[in-house]
Structure formats: structure tokens, C-alpha cells
Amino acid sequence: MKKPIYWGLIMLLVMTAFTPIEDKKDNPLIKKWDTKHQTPPFELIKIEHYVPAVTFALGEAKNEVDAIINNPEAATFENTIVALETTGELLDRVTSVLFNLNSSETSPELQAATREVSPKLSEFYSYISLDNKLFARIKSVYDQKDDLGLNPESLRLLENAYLGFVRSGANLNAEDKKRYAEISTEMSKLTLNFGENVLAETNAYTKLITNEEEIAGLPAHVKEASAYLAKQKGEEGWMFNLQAPSFFPILRYADNRELREEVYRAYSSRAFKDNEYNNSDNIKKIVALRLESANLLGFKTYANYVLDRRMAETPERVNNFINDLHKASRPMALKEFEEVTQFAKELGFKEELERWDWSYYTEKLKNAKYGFKEEEIKPYFQLEKVQKGVFELANTLYGITIIENKDIQVYHEDVTAYEVFDADGTFLSVLYTDFFPRESKRGGAWSSSFRSQSNINGNEIRPFKTIVCNFTKPTETKPSLLSFGEVTTFLHEFGHAAHGMFANTVYPSMSGTSVYWDFVELPSQIMENWAFEQEWLDTFVAHYETGEKIPQELIQKLLASKNFLAGSSSERQLSLGMNDMAWHTITEPVTEDIETFEDRSMQPTSVFKPLKGSVSSTSFSHIFAGGYASAYYSYKWAEVLDADAFSLFKEKGIFDKETATAFRKLLEAGGTEHPMDLYVKFRGHEPGVDALLERSGLKE
Ligand SMILES: [Zn+2]
């Protein structure tokens, strides 16, 4: 049916009634960004602009999607898949400013704005993902996929769009669809409750100590913090709890063994005691429902369902990988246990080493072997020098130059904006760095974007990347001096940013860091390797006052300490991965008790005998309340990838341009190809564990 000619006019009047034209004209988030590279006009954006802008952009996006759904023409790749890919451009632009700033420059007002728009956004996304007519159009294109003459990248876009729906149950019959929806609702309640129980149990334990002798060994700053905690609760003395800043220092430093044992037992029995917060039933229900949902979608186990869209692909491959590493780490872990036991004996310890003794004696051993203070290292790593070293490394490897541009607006005075140019002078990206902590910024370090790259129909859009950290701020007398850990953090986040800066794909949903989960840390972690290469350190490391080179002895200790307890830490990580895989490869609901189930999967990696009443599953929020179900292995997987990938640089030279060019191809491709294919193209073979074993000193 043809619409009457005045239809457009009616629509215009309707829209005008709901969104006053004046408002839009004044709202800098909505208006075309008339800035350098069309970067966000931060100087003009005010708090009151966000909610109206998101509301307006949501309306636009919904209209765009509805136009696809209601298109009277038959579905084609262009009018459905590409059209869907290009919807919501304004919405992306507006929400990326909102969400980035809510992380790095927030305020109660901005948080309120985020809270206000978040439900509207999820409502919109579920509106799209549940629309049957839209799925029917996508399916009809997908069904002809082999006859459309699509190139591999377009084919992958089509597959992603189709599977996005199918993996959420769009292809099920009415009855199964209903059950699938019930499972999802039930699941969100259970996982929420799991997290609440862990929180309640973590907060339930406090320990007040009034005799200072009982906390001998604790560093002054830990004592201070615990005295403050006591005072806040109206008590005299020192108060401890199960939060990380309190719990870990006790295990590491407290001479008082009974205290260590008590807090260890309290920590490792969280949500496993005989009370209302016990998570045992939650776990059994969660894994049973996950199994059922996977079965509904045609997968044998929940792990099969998850891994189908991961680089690792199958539970068999993950389990083999975990077992290979376990076999290699085991002898070293036993040797380390022996060494720590022996060392404890030398210090006069007469009993059997228990779990609550481990951190205490390993900390002392570490100091004896590699004793150096962070303060000795820091003067050699002035932030400006480190940054120069990192930027020059990128120049050496990839030929890019990174130049500050004061014409690009920033959202805080501590932020610096750069333009990144390719070797031939082509503009590649904007890069914002934001290094110092402030109350409006969340903790940690991350890389994000204000705009992703895309190139649909020759319309090249270059990305805007960020590096956000919480490094020590300079003072009037001292510049910002980084710890060695902060140097590797810088490199790590720079690697994520580079993944985006080099992106060279057609579609934004597959650009840069939009890759499978177990592949996304390769570009970041590989960069950390340079921090352990003296050849690179020598290019910039110098004392900030005297300009002197770092003493050989100090750098040797620093590099040697990297592999301290490599076997034991590897086993610890693997045990959690094994536990995760065990829970998610079940093919029948679990009836036995949590402790028995867990011992079977985790005990092979332990150097201690099982401890009755202690489990890790009931507080394993990563997999039961977070997004890491069947994914915990990714941490180790990423290490295997980055070690194996970096070994090519080790072989050809850490500044080798040819290797760098090949690696850049992998970065440019983003998610347009299966990561295993991309990896093999770069490395010449599938990743193996050998390089990691060698790097961590675990090789025989
Ligand atoms: Zn990362």
C-alpha cells in the first residue's frame, strides 16, 4: 500500500508535538558534531542534555528498526542485514558519551541519568531481539545465504545476526519458547540471589582485636585501616573483615597463626554454612537450568552452547588445554611447595604447612629471594618517559605517529587528546589518555571507545579510542612515577586501544575489539611482553632526577621475580577453570553434595589435602553470578595465545617490522574471521602451550 503524499507531513507534526524542535536544536549531543574529526563536543555538553538526547535517539533508532520490519519489499541482505547494522547511529554516539563519562567522570546527576535511561535501552534491545517479524526477515536472508554471492565478511555478518536470534531461542516452537523464557526469568533470580548470598556472607564476619600483640606482623597502613574500621563501628581496637583489603593482608603478614586460620576458614566457607545464605541449592538449580536451556537449543551441555561462539570451540579442546597445562605445572607446584615448607622450617615453623600458612611464608620467601622495594624501582619509570617509550615502540613496530592535538575537546583537564597517523600520514584514530585517579572515576584501568570504526559503502569512519588508568598523580615536587605493574598496565591498555585504532573492517559490529571473548585479551596481553625485554626498557628507562640508567642488579631481580611461584599460581588458575568446566559439562542434574563434586574437579591441582567445610563454588560469583560460565579458562587461554604469539617476535627480533606487519593484519581484521584462522595466518600454526611454559619457567 502506498502512503498518502501528506504522510511525511503528518509524521513531522506528530514528532514535533512530542519532541520540541527547539530542544533538539539546542542539544549538542543530538546536533551534528561540528568539531575536529567530529569528536564529542565535551565543552558544550551539560548534564541536562543526556536524558532528552537518549530518549530522542531511541525514538530514531526504533523508527529505523520499524522501517526494516515493515518494509513491504522482500527481505534482502542490503535492506535487512546491512540496514539493521546501520540503525541507531545517533543512539550509539550519545550513549557512548554517557557510558564512558559515567565510568571516568561521573557525578550523582550523571548516575541518575544513566539509571533513568538504562531500562529504556534494555527494553529497546529486547524489543528488537524478540520481534518475530524481524527474525523472519533475517531467517529468509539466511536461508539463501549460499546463493547471494556474499564475501566472507558479509557472510559472517549475516551469520552473526541470525545466530544472535537463534541462540536466544527465536527458532524454538511455541511450547519450547515458553519454557526457554521461564528458564531465563528463573535464572536471573537465582544468579541474583547467589550474588546477594555471597555479599551477605562476606559482610557477616568481622573480627575485633583489642590486644595489639595479636596482630603483630601487619604493616602500619593495614593496622591504620583496621583501627579506622573499628572506630567507624564505634569500637576500640582493630577490626577485620573478609573484604580483600583486610583479608589478604592478614594471610600475608599476620604472625598470629590462629588468626590466619580463623579468617581463612571464615572466607572459604562463605555461603556454605548451615544458614539461609547457603548457595548449594542455587548452584544445583543454576547448572540444571543451564543444561536444560542448552538442550532446548540442541547442545549436549551448557559448555558446548557457550563455546560454540568462542575461539576454543569445544569443551574437549578446553579440557585438553587445561590438562596439558596442569601436567606441566604440577611438578613445579610440588617443588615450590617443598621449597616453601623447607623455608618455613628454617624460620622455626614446626607443624604441617596448611592453606592459611601459604601466603605468609611465600611472602617472606619472596622477600628473601628478590627483596627490592617498589620505591627503588619507581624513580626510573616516570609516566612521561614510559609513555614516550610506548608510543615509540608503536612507531618502531607499525610506523604510526601519535601527536597531541589541543583542538580536540576533552572531558576533564587531566585528559589529553592525540591524533594517530599511519606511516603514510593517513589519519587513523583519535586517542584520549586519562591517567590519574579522581573521585569521579571508577577504579582500575581500561580502554574504551567514543566511536567505532566502519566503512560501509565507502563511507570510512575512523575510531576514537581511550586509555583510562588510575596512576599516581604528580605532586608539586614529584612527577608521576609508575610501579612496574603500572608499566605493564599501560602497555596492556595500549594494546586494546591499538586493536581499535588499526581496525579496518566494513561493519562496525565486527570492528576492532568486537571479537570472541577468549581472543580479546591477545592484543593487550602481548604488549605486556615488551616490559620484560631489556632491549626495549633501555630505550627509555632513566632516573627522573639524575637521568641515570637503572642498575643491572635491580632490573635482573625485577625480571627474575616474574616467575616466582609460577607452578602454584598456574595450578590455582587451572583449578578454578576445571571447576567451572565440571559444573557446565554435566549431562544430568547434580544430586551429590557440593563438596564431593568440587573435590573431584579441583583436588588434583591442590598441594594441600581437602579441608572439610571449605569450598570455592558457593562463592564463585564469576561463574554463578557473572558472565564467566564456561569461560574461566579464558584467562589462561589468553596467556597461552600471547606467549605463543610473542615467541615469534622473540625469534625474529622484538622490533621486527615484518612480524609486526603480520600482527597488524590480525588486529585490522577484528571479528571478520574466526580467530583461529586469523591466528594461524599470523603464527603459522595453532597456539600451543610450550611458549607459555617456557616463559614461566615451567618447561623441563
Ligand atoms: Zn584487558
XYZ file of C-alpha atoms and ligand atoms in Angstrom, residues 492-493 496 520-521 524-525, ligand 1:
8
model
C 48.041 -3.702 28.191
C 45.537 -0.907 27.676
C 43.408 -2.849 23.461
C 40.042 -10.166 23.028
C 42.957 -10.211 25.509
C 46.510 -6.361 25.069
C 48.496 -9.088 26.804
Zn 42.360 -6.403 29.020
